[in-house]
Structures are given as C-alpha cells and as structure tokens.
Amino acid sequence: MTPLELAEEIINGRRIKRQDDLTFFLNCDLDELCEGADRIRKHFVGDKVDLCSIINGRSGKCPEDCKYCAQSAHNHTDCEVYDFLPEEDIVKACKLNESEGVDRFSIVTAGKALTGEEFEKAV
C-alpha cells in the first residue's frame, strides 16, 4: 500500500486502528506521504486553520533530566528561570491572543506536574 492509496481509503471511510501495520510509512516517498496527508486535510477540514498559542507559565529548574530540554536543571543553559507567572500576566496574554484570532490558549510549565496551588492558579 502507498500513502496515496491509504489516503483514498481514509477519505472513503476507513478508520485506522492501532493494530494496523503502517510500517510502510517508514520507507515511503516523503513527497507522496505529504501529498496523501494534504488530501486528507483538504477533504476533512479544507483550507482553514485554527490557531493555538502557549505561554510558559513556569520556566527552568525542572527536576527531570531530559537531555534535549533547555529547562532541565541538569542542563546548563541560558534559559530564563522564574516561578509560576502571576495570574494577571497570563490573563493579559490570553486576551491579547484572543484579540489576534487565536482559538486555543494553553499554559505550559517546566516540570512533571503542577502543585495543587499552581493548578488552581492555572484554572
């Protein structure tokens, strides 16, 4: 099967399942893969896009040791470090994004999880 054949099947109602063997994607032609994905996008959503934005609610000093991450306390970077942003800063950024046509706005934070108090601030 090729990416274009699979795209046609999806457009015609096929639902991909976890157990489907899609390993052919690993070695398929990249242009054909992109064309198939574009056909699926055009069929299901057309040429519109939805905008989303994020704000870094807490930066740096993350205890996780992700080698690729600038916010890990284990990596020595010039990443700005600050605790959870004040609510007013987050609300201001959210309103600015909304005025610019952004449909979804999320808060991301360094670390594995928010504390109860931080979670309450975020919601």
mmCIF file of N, CA and C in Angstrom:
data_model
loop_
_atom_site.group_PDB
_atom_site.id
_atom_site.type_symbol
_atom_site.label_atom_id
_atom_site.label_comp_id
_atom_site.label_asym_id
_atom_site.label_seq_id
_atom_site.Cartn_x
_atom_site.Cartn_y
_atom_site.Cartn_z
ATOM 1 N N MET A 1 0.844 -1.178 0.000
ATOM 2 C CA MET A 1 0.000 0.000 0.000
ATOM 3 C C MET A 1 0.890 1.242 0.000
ATOM 4 N N THR A 2 0.410 2.285 -0.653
ATOM 5 C CA THR A 2 1.138 3.550 -0.693
ATOM 6 C C THR A 2 0.396 4.583 0.156
ATOM 7 N N PRO A 3 1.057 5.667 0.495
ATOM 8 C CA PRO A 3 0.368 6.719 1.247
ATOM 9 C C PRO A 3 -0.849 7.281 0.508
ATOM 10 N N LEU A 4 -0.767 7.384 -0.816
ATOM 11 C CA LEU A 4 -1.904 7.912 -1.577
ATOM 12 C C LEU A 4 -3.073 6.934 -1.572
ATOM 13 N N GLU A 5 -2.779 5.645 -1.641
ATOM 14 C CA GLU A 5 -3.851 4.641 -1.569
ATOM 15 C C GLU A 5 -4.520 4.677 -0.200
ATOM 16 N N LEU A 6 -3.715 4.772 0.845
ATOM 17 C CA LEU A 6 -4.277 4.836 2.190
ATOM 18 C C LEU A 6 -5.091 6.114 2.372
ATOM 19 N N ALA A 7 -4.617 7.217 1.831
ATOM 20 C CA ALA A 7 -5.362 8.477 1.926
ATOM 21 C C ALA A 7 -6.743 8.328 1.304
ATOM 22 N N GLU A 8 -6.820 7.702 0.140
ATOM 23 C CA GLU A 8 -8.116 7.486 -0.515
ATOM 24 C C GLU A 8 -9.026 6.617 0.343
ATOM 25 N N GLU A 9 -8.468 5.577 0.942
ATOM 26 C CA GLU A 9 -9.271 4.709 1.808
ATOM 27 C C GLU A 9 -9.811 5.493 3.009
ATOM 28 N N ILE A 10 -8.989 6.343 3.591
ATOM 29 C CA ILE A 10 -9.423 7.148 4.739
ATOM 30 C C ILE A 10 -10.520 8.117 4.320
ATOM 31 N N ILE A 11 -10.344 8.757 3.190
ATOM 32 C CA ILE A 11 -11.356 9.679 2.672
ATOM 33 C C ILE A 11 -12.676 8.945 2.433
ATOM 34 N N ASN A 12 -12.585 7.679 2.043
ATOM 35 C CA ASN A 12 -13.779 6.870 1.781
ATOM 36 C C ASN A 12 -14.308 6.148 3.017
ATOM 37 N N GLY A 13 -13.793 6.504 4.203
ATOM 38 C CA GLY A 13 -14.380 5.990 5.427
ATOM 39 C C GLY A 13 -13.551 5.031 6.256
ATOM 40 N N ARG A 14 -12.391 4.624 5.772
ATOM 41 C CA ARG A 14 -11.576 3.709 6.573
ATOM 42 C C ARG A 14 -11.113 4.399 7.848
ATOM 43 N N ARG A 15 -11.161 3.666 8.944
ATOM 44 C CA ARG A 15 -10.652 4.142 10.229
ATOM 45 C C ARG A 15 -9.378 3.371 10.545
ATOM 46 N N ILE A 16 -8.303 4.065 10.811
ATOM 47 C CA ILE A 16 -7.044 3.402 11.150
ATOM 48 C C ILE A 16 -7.123 2.927 12.596
ATOM 49 N N LYS A 17 -6.637 1.711 12.821
ATOM 50 C CA LYS A 17 -6.637 1.125 14.163
ATOM 51 C C LYS A 17 -5.194 0.926 14.620
ATOM 52 N N ARG A 18 -5.007 0.832 15.929
ATOM 53 C CA ARG A 18 -3.661 0.636 16.485
ATOM 54 C C ARG A 18 -2.982 -0.606 15.917
ATOM 55 N N GLN A 19 -3.748 -1.646 15.682
ATOM 56 C CA GLN A 19 -3.147 -2.901 15.236
ATOM 57 C C GLN A 19 -2.823 -2.904 13.735
ATOM 58 N N ASP A 20 -3.209 -1.859 13.001
ATOM 59 C CA ASP A 20 -2.878 -1.797 11.577
ATOM 60 C C ASP A 20 -1.366 -1.712 11.397
ATOM 61 N N ASP A 21 -0.872 -2.415 10.404
ATOM 62 C CA ASP A 21 0.559 -2.387 10.104
ATOM 63 C C ASP A 21 0.837 -1.199 9.186
ATOM 64 N N LEU A 22 1.389 -0.162 9.736
ATOM 65 C CA LEU A 22 1.683 1.045 8.967
ATOM 66 C C LEU A 22 3.186 1.270 8.830
ATOM 67 N N THR A 23 3.948 0.201 8.950
ATOM 68 C CA THR A 23 5.406 0.336 8.880
ATOM 69 C C THR A 23 5.885 0.805 7.508
ATOM 70 N N PHE A 24 5.027 0.663 6.482
ATOM 71 C CA PHE A 24 5.442 1.134 5.154
ATOM 72 C C PHE A 24 5.717 2.637 5.161
ATOM 73 N N PHE A 25 5.137 3.363 6.126
ATOM 74 C CA PHE A 25 5.403 4.798 6.226
ATOM 75 C C PHE A 25 6.879 5.087 6.481
ATOM 76 N N LEU A 26 7.572 4.163 7.128
ATOM 77 C CA LEU A 26 8.972 4.388 7.484
ATOM 78 C C LEU A 26 9.878 4.508 6.270
ATOM 79 N N ASN A 27 9.478 3.883 5.168
ATOM 80 C CA ASN A 27 10.333 3.877 3.977
ATOM 81 C C ASN A 27 9.656 4.447 2.739
ATOM 82 N N CYS A 28 8.508 5.078 2.904
ATOM 83 C CA CYS A 28 7.799 5.569 1.725
ATOM 84 C C CYS A 28 8.388 6.894 1.250
ATOM 85 N N ASP A 29 7.997 7.276 0.050
ATOM 86 C CA ASP A 29 8.434 8.530 -0.540
ATOM 87 C C ASP A 29 7.835 9.694 0.253
ATOM 88 N N LEU A 30 8.673 10.603 0.728
ATOM 89 C CA LEU A 30 8.214 11.702 1.570
ATOM 90 C C LEU A 30 7.225 12.607 0.834
ATOM 91 N N ASP A 31 7.478 12.885 -0.434
ATOM 92 C CA ASP A 31 6.556 13.732 -1.196
ATOM 93 C C ASP A 31 5.179 13.081 -1.304
ATOM 94 N N GLU A 32 5.154 11.766 -1.502
ATOM 95 C CA GLU A 32 3.884 11.054 -1.603
ATOM 96 C C GLU A 32 3.163 11.042 -0.248
ATOM 97 N N LEU A 33 3.919 10.886 0.821
ATOM 98 C CA LEU A 33 3.333 10.926 2.160
ATOM 99 C C LEU A 33 2.702 12.296 2.420
ATOM 100 N N CYS A 34 3.417 13.355 2.088
ATOM 101 C CA CYS A 34 2.895 14.710 2.288
ATOM 102 C C CYS A 34 1.671 14.970 1.416
ATOM 103 N N GLU A 35 1.689 14.480 0.187
ATOM 104 C CA GLU A 35 0.538 14.652 -0.700
ATOM 105 C C GLU A 35 -0.685 13.921 -0.154
ATOM 106 N N GLY A 36 -0.480 12.709 0.348
ATOM 107 C CA GLY A 36 -1.587 11.954 0.940
ATOM 108 C C GLY A 36 -2.160 12.667 2.152
ATOM 109 N N ALA A 37 -1.280 13.171 3.011
ATOM 110 C CA ALA A 37 -1.730 13.904 4.199
ATOM 111 C C ALA A 37 -2.491 15.164 3.800
ATOM 112 N N ASP A 38 -2.022 15.839 2.759
ATOM 113 C CA ASP A 38 -2.686 17.051 2.292
ATOM 114 C C ASP A 38 -4.074 16.738 1.741
ATOM 115 N N ARG A 39 -4.207 15.640 1.019
ATOM 116 C CA ARG A 39 -5.528 15.242 0.504
ATOM 117 C C ARG A 39 -6.506 14.987 1.650
ATOM 118 N N ILE A 40 -6.022 14.308 2.685
ATOM 119 C CA ILE A 40 -6.880 14.028 3.849
ATOM 120 C C ILE A 40 -7.287 15.337 4.520
ATOM 121 N N ARG A 41 -6.333 16.236 4.725
ATOM 122 C CA ARG A 41 -6.628 17.536 5.341
ATOM 123 C C ARG A 41 -7.660 18.305 4.536
ATOM 124 N N LYS A 42 -7.456 18.389 3.217
ATOM 125 C CA LYS A 42 -8.392 19.136 2.370
ATOM 126 C C LYS A 42 -9.790 18.535 2.428
ATOM 127 N N HIS A 43 -9.865 17.213 2.450
ATOM 128 C CA HIS A 43 -11.171 16.552 2.483
ATOM 129 C C HIS A 43 -11.909 16.833 3.785
ATOM 130 N N PHE A 44 -11.223 16.722 4.904
ATOM 131 C CA PHE A 44 -11.893 16.820 6.198
ATOM 132 C C PHE A 44 -12.006 18.235 6.757
ATOM 133 N N VAL A 45 -11.050 19.113 6.472
ATOM 134 C CA VAL A 45 -11.109 20.465 7.045
ATOM 135 C C VAL A 45 -10.942 21.582 6.031
ATOM 136 N N GLY A 46 -10.658 21.269 4.794
ATOM 137 C CA GLY A 46 -10.493 22.310 3.791
ATOM 138 C C GLY A 46 -9.197 23.079 3.985
ATOM 139 N N ASP A 47 -9.238 24.342 3.605
ATOM 140 C CA ASP A 47 -8.031 25.169 3.668
ATOM 141 C C ASP A 47 -8.009 26.111 4.864
ATOM 142 N N LYS A 48 -8.842 25.848 5.868
ATOM 143 C CA LYS A 48 -8.837 26.714 7.048
ATOM 144 C C LYS A 48 -7.842 26.178 8.076
ATOM 145 N N VAL A 49 -7.416 27.055 8.946
ATOM 146 C CA VAL A 49 -6.542 26.651 10.045
ATOM 147 C C VAL A 49 -7.106 27.215 11.342
ATOM 148 N N ASP A 50 -6.844 26.533 12.420
ATOM 149 C CA ASP A 50 -7.173 27.019 13.751
ATOM 150 C C ASP A 50 -5.857 27.380 14.420
ATOM 151 N N LEU A 51 -5.818 28.540 15.020
ATOM 152 C CA LEU A 51 -4.595 28.978 15.678
ATOM 153 C C LEU A 51 -4.624 28.619 17.156
ATOM 154 N N CYS A 52 -3.474 28.213 17.661
ATOM 155 C CA CYS A 52 -3.342 27.968 19.095
ATOM 156 C C CYS A 52 -2.046 28.620 19.560
ATOM 157 N N SER A 53 -1.994 28.912 20.843
ATOM 158 C CA SER A 53 -0.830 29.581 21.399
ATOM 159 C C SER A 53 -0.570 29.045 22.798
ATOM 160 N N ILE A 54 0.666 29.170 23.237
ATOM 161 C CA ILE A 54 1.026 28.762 24.594
ATOM 162 C C ILE A 54 1.776 29.892 25.284
ATOM 163 N N ILE A 55 1.737 29.849 26.599
ATOM 164 C CA ILE A 55 2.559 30.742 27.411
ATOM 165 C C ILE A 55 3.333 29.854 28.380
ATOM 166 N N ASN A 56 4.580 30.203 28.602
ATOM 167 C CA ASN A 56 5.402 29.451 29.539
ATOM 168 C C ASN A 56 5.075 29.955 30.946
ATOM 169 N N GLY A 57 4.263 29.202 31.656
ATOM 170 C CA GLY A 57 3.782 29.616 32.966
ATOM 171 C C GLY A 57 4.811 29.512 34.078
ATOM 172 N N ARG A 58 5.758 28.622 33.922
ATOM 173 C CA ARG A 58 6.850 28.452 34.905
ATOM 174 C C ARG A 58 8.063 27.977 34.109
ATOM 175 N N SER A 59 9.184 28.622 34.303
ATOM 176 C CA SER A 59 10.336 28.342 33.452
ATOM 177 C C SER A 59 11.571 27.936 34.251
ATOM 178 N N GLY A 60 12.234 26.897 33.755
ATOM 179 C CA GLY A 60 13.515 26.482 34.311
ATOM 180 C C GLY A 60 13.420 25.654 35.576
ATOM 181 N N LYS A 61 14.563 25.178 36.028
ATOM 182 C CA LYS A 61 14.728 24.383 37.251
ATOM 183 C C LYS A 61 13.899 23.097 37.262
ATOM 184 N N CYS A 62 13.606 22.557 36.109
ATOM 185 C CA CYS A 62 12.829 21.318 36.057
ATOM 186 C C CYS A 62 13.687 20.170 36.591
ATOM 187 N N PRO A 63 13.156 19.338 37.489
ATOM 188 C CA PRO A 63 13.946 18.240 38.055
ATOM 189 C C PRO A 63 14.156 17.067 37.094
ATOM 190 N N GLU A 64 13.407 17.029 36.002
ATOM 191 C CA GLU A 64 13.565 15.936 35.041
ATOM 192 C C GLU A 64 14.898 16.101 34.307
ATOM 193 N N ASP A 65 15.473 14.995 33.860
ATOM 194 C CA ASP A 65 16.779 15.032 33.194
ATOM 195 C C ASP A 65 16.638 14.724 31.706
ATOM 196 N N CYS A 66 15.815 15.494 31.019
ATOM 197 C CA CYS A 66 15.638 15.323 29.577
ATOM 198 C C CYS A 66 16.822 15.997 28.877
ATOM 199 N N LYS A 67 17.621 15.228 28.189
ATOM 200 C CA LYS A 67 18.862 15.738 27.600
ATOM 201 C C LYS A 67 18.637 16.856 26.590
ATOM 202 N N TYR A 68 17.485 16.855 25.935
ATOM 203 C CA TYR A 68 17.209 17.818 24.872
ATOM 204 C C TYR A 68 16.617 19.130 25.389
ATOM 205 N N CYS A 69 16.228 19.183 26.667
ATOM 206 C CA CYS A 69 15.407 20.292 27.154
ATOM 207 C C CYS A 69 16.231 21.392 27.813
ATOM 208 N N ALA A 70 16.005 22.613 27.362
ATOM 209 C CA ALA A 70 16.704 23.767 27.922
ATOM 210 C C ALA A 70 16.231 24.100 29.331
ATOM 211 N N GLN A 71 15.074 23.588 29.741
ATOM 212 C CA GLN A 71 14.541 23.930 31.060
ATOM 213 C C GLN A 71 14.951 22.954 32.156
ATOM 214 N N SER A 72 15.629 21.883 31.800
ATOM 215 C CA SER A 72 16.069 20.913 32.801
ATOM 216 C C SER A 72 17.145 21.528 33.696
ATOM 217 N N ALA A 73 17.004 21.330 35.003
ATOM 218 C CA ALA A 73 18.017 21.809 35.951
ATOM 219 C C ALA A 73 19.344 21.088 35.737
ATOM 220 N N HIS A 74 19.316 19.960 35.050
ATOM 221 C CA HIS A 74 20.527 19.179 34.791
ATOM 222 C C HIS A 74 21.335 19.723 33.615
ATOM 223 N N ASN A 75 20.718 20.579 32.813
ATOM 224 C CA ASN A 75 21.403 21.153 31.654
ATOM 225 C C ASN A 75 21.762 22.606 31.956
ATOM 226 N N HIS A 76 22.932 23.017 31.552
ATOM 227 C CA HIS A 76 23.391 24.381 31.807
ATOM 228 C C HIS A 76 23.114 25.221 30.563
ATOM 229 N N THR A 77 22.030 25.986 30.638
ATOM 230 C CA THR A 77 21.618 26.817 29.505
ATOM 231 C C THR A 77 21.366 28.235 29.997
ATOM 232 N N ASP A 78 21.068 29.098 29.066
ATOM 233 C CA ASP A 78 20.728 30.478 29.405
ATOM 234 C C ASP A 78 19.215 30.658 29.519
ATOM 235 N N CYS A 79 18.505 29.575 29.730
ATOM 236 C CA CYS A 79 17.048 29.612 29.857
ATOM 237 C C CYS A 79 16.651 30.509 31.030
ATOM 238 N N GLU A 80 15.707 31.401 30.777
ATOM 239 C CA GLU A 80 15.208 32.258 31.851
ATOM 240 C C GLU A 80 14.507 31.388 32.894
ATOM 241 N N VAL A 81 14.755 31.666 34.160
ATOM 242 C CA VAL A 81 14.175 30.884 35.255
ATOM 243 C C VAL A 81 13.223 31.772 36.046
ATOM 244 N N TYR A 82 11.975 31.318 36.193
ATOM 245 C CA TYR A 82 11.019 32.036 37.034
ATOM 246 C C TYR A 82 9.948 31.082 37.523
ATOM 247 N N ASP A 83 9.364 31.418 38.683
ATOM 248 C CA ASP A 83 8.278 30.626 39.246
ATOM 249 C C ASP A 83 6.993 30.901 38.467
ATOM 250 N N PHE A 84 5.920 30.295 38.914
ATOM 251 C CA PHE A 84 4.644 30.425 38.215
ATOM 252 C C PHE A 84 4.284 31.899 38.033
ATOM 253 N N LEU A 85 3.936 32.262 36.793
ATOM 254 C CA LEU A 85 3.598 33.654 36.482
ATOM 255 C C LEU A 85 2.371 34.118 37.258
ATOM 256 N N PRO A 86 2.314 35.406 37.542
ATOM 257 C CA PRO A 86 1.107 35.943 38.176
ATOM 258 C C PRO A 86 -0.104 35.772 37.250
ATOM 259 N N GLU A 87 -1.248 35.573 37.858
ATOM 260 C CA GLU A 87 -2.485 35.357 37.098
ATOM 261 C C GLU A 87 -2.737 36.487 36.103
ATOM 262 N N GLU A 88 -2.473 37.739 36.528
ATOM 263 C CA GLU A 88 -2.754 38.859 35.631
ATOM 264 C C GLU A 88 -1.924 38.801 34.353
ATOM 265 N N ASP A 89 -0.677 38.332 34.444
ATOM 266 C CA ASP A 89 0.169 38.209 33.253
ATOM 267 C C ASP A 89 -0.395 37.174 32.287
ATOM 268 N N ILE A 90 -0.872 36.074 32.833
ATOM 269 C CA ILE A 90 -1.423 35.009 31.995
ATOM 270 C C ILE A 90 -2.726 35.463 31.345
ATOM 271 N N VAL A 91 -3.592 36.109 32.121
ATOM 272 C CA VAL A 91 -4.867 36.601 31.582
ATOM 273 C C VAL A 91 -4.610 37.643 30.490
ATOM 274 N N LYS A 92 -3.652 38.528 30.712
ATOM 275 C CA LYS A 92 -3.310 39.553 29.712
ATOM 276 C C LYS A 92 -2.854 38.896 28.412
ATOM 277 N N ALA A 93 -1.984 37.897 28.516
ATOM 278 C CA ALA A 93 -1.500 37.198 27.322
ATOM 279 C C ALA A 93 -2.647 36.469 26.622
ATOM 280 N N CYS A 94 -3.531 35.874 27.404
ATOM 281 C CA CYS A 94 -4.676 35.165 26.844
ATOM 282 C C CYS A 94 -5.576 36.123 26.062
ATOM 283 N N LYS A 95 -5.874 37.269 26.645
ATOM 284 C CA LYS A 95 -6.739 38.252 25.983
ATOM 285 C C LYS A 95 -6.088 38.808 24.722
ATOM 286 N N LEU A 96 -4.783 39.035 24.766
ATOM 287 C CA LEU A 96 -4.072 39.507 23.581
ATOM 288 C C LEU A 96 -4.175 38.478 22.459
ATOM 289 N N ASN A 97 -3.941 37.218 22.789
ATOM 290 C CA ASN A 97 -4.036 36.163 21.783
ATOM 291 C C ASN A 97 -5.450 36.067 21.218
ATOM 292 N N GLU A 98 -6.452 36.173 22.087
ATOM 293 C CA GLU A 98 -7.843 36.123 21.626
ATOM 294 C C GLU A 98 -8.123 37.266 20.654
ATOM 295 N N SER A 99 -7.625 38.462 20.962
ATOM 296 C CA SER A 99 -7.849 39.619 20.086
ATOM 297 C C SER A 99 -7.152 39.459 18.737
ATOM 298 N N GLU A 100 -6.136 38.598 18.688
ATOM 299 C CA GLU A 100 -5.402 38.340 17.447
ATOM 300 C C GLU A 100 -5.967 37.145 16.674
ATOM 301 N N GLY A 101 -7.088 36.575 17.168
ATOM 302 C CA GLY A 101 -7.736 35.487 16.437
ATOM 303 C C GLY A 101 -7.299 34.090 16.828
ATOM 304 N N VAL A 102 -6.596 33.966 17.942
ATOM 305 C CA VAL A 102 -6.148 32.648 18.402
ATOM 306 C C VAL A 102 -7.335 31.920 19.031
ATOM 307 N N ASP A 103 -7.551 30.662 18.601
ATOM 308 C CA ASP A 103 -8.704 29.885 19.056
ATOM 309 C C ASP A 103 -8.471 29.148 20.371
ATOM 310 N N ARG A 104 -7.246 28.710 20.611
ATOM 311 C CA ARG A 104 -6.934 27.934 21.820
ATOM 312 C C ARG A 104 -5.672 28.502 22.460
ATOM 313 N N PHE A 105 -5.677 28.570 23.779
ATOM 314 C CA PHE A 105 -4.557 29.130 24.534
ATOM 315 C C PHE A 105 -4.275 28.199 25.702
ATOM 316 N N SER A 106 -3.016 27.819 25.866
ATOM 317 C CA SER A 106 -2.656 26.889 26.939
ATOM 318 C C SER A 106 -1.462 27.411 27.727
ATOM 319 N N ILE A 107 -1.389 26.949 28.964
ATOM 320 C CA ILE A 107 -0.261 27.271 29.832
ATOM 321 C C ILE A 107 0.622 26.034 29.904
ATOM 322 N N VAL A 108 1.902 26.188 29.594
ATOM 323 C CA VAL A 108 2.855 25.086 29.733
ATOM 324 C C VAL A 108 3.817 25.445 30.857
ATOM 325 N N THR A 109 4.302 24.432 31.550
ATOM 326 C CA THR A 109 5.203 24.693 32.672
ATOM 327 C C THR A 109 6.357 23.709 32.679
ATOM 328 N N ALA A 110 7.496 24.169 33.158
ATOM 329 C CA ALA A 110 8.627 23.276 33.371
ATOM 330 C C ALA A 110 8.262 22.346 34.520
ATOM 331 N N GLY A 111 8.640 21.095 34.402
ATOM 332 C CA GLY A 111 8.379 20.140 35.476
ATOM 333 C C GLY A 111 7.374 19.090 35.074
ATOM 334 N N LYS A 112 7.255 18.102 35.933
ATOM 335 C CA LYS A 112 6.385 16.966 35.643
ATOM 336 C C LYS A 112 4.916 17.286 35.889
ATOM 337 N N ALA A 113 4.621 18.057 36.922
ATOM 338 C CA ALA A 113 3.232 18.355 37.268
ATOM 339 C C ALA A 113 3.158 19.645 38.074
ATOM 340 N N LEU A 114 1.977 20.224 38.096
ATOM 341 C CA LEU A 114 1.746 21.406 38.915
ATOM 342 C C LEU A 114 1.404 20.989 40.338
ATOM 343 N N THR A 115 1.767 21.836 41.290
ATOM 344 C CA THR A 115 1.305 21.613 42.661
ATOM 345 C C THR A 115 -0.181 21.972 42.702
ATOM 346 N N GLY A 116 -0.859 21.622 43.769
ATOM 347 C CA GLY A 116 -2.276 21.956 43.898
ATOM 348 C C GLY A 116 -2.534 23.441 43.771
ATOM 349 N N GLU A 117 -1.691 24.245 44.425
ATOM 350 C CA GLU A 117 -1.836 25.696 44.374
ATOM 351 C C GLU A 117 -1.607 26.222 42.954
ATOM 352 N N GLU A 118 -0.585 25.699 42.273
ATOM 353 C CA GLU A 118 -0.309 26.126 40.899
ATOM 354 C C GLU A 118 -1.443 25.716 39.967
ATOM 355 N N PHE A 119 -1.974 24.526 40.181
ATOM 356 C CA PHE A 119 -3.084 24.065 39.356
ATOM 357 C C PHE A 119 -4.276 25.003 39.513
ATOM 358 N N GLU A 120 -4.564 25.403 40.729
ATOM 359 C CA GLU A 120 -5.677 26.329 40.973
ATOM 360 C C GLU A 120 -5.437 27.661 40.264
ATOM 361 N N LYS A 121 -4.202 28.136 40.253
ATOM 362 C CA LYS A 121 -3.876 29.371 39.538
ATOM 363 C C LYS A 121 -4.121 29.205 38.043
ATOM 364 N N ALA A 122 -3.774 28.035 37.528
ATOM 365 C CA ALA A 122 -3.869 27.793 36.089
ATOM 366 C C ALA A 122 -5.313 27.716 35.608
ATOM 367 N N VAL A 123 -6.198 27.225 36.459
ATOM 368 C CA VAL A 123 -7.589 27.100 36.023
ATOM 369 C C VAL A 123 -8.365 28.331 36.426
#
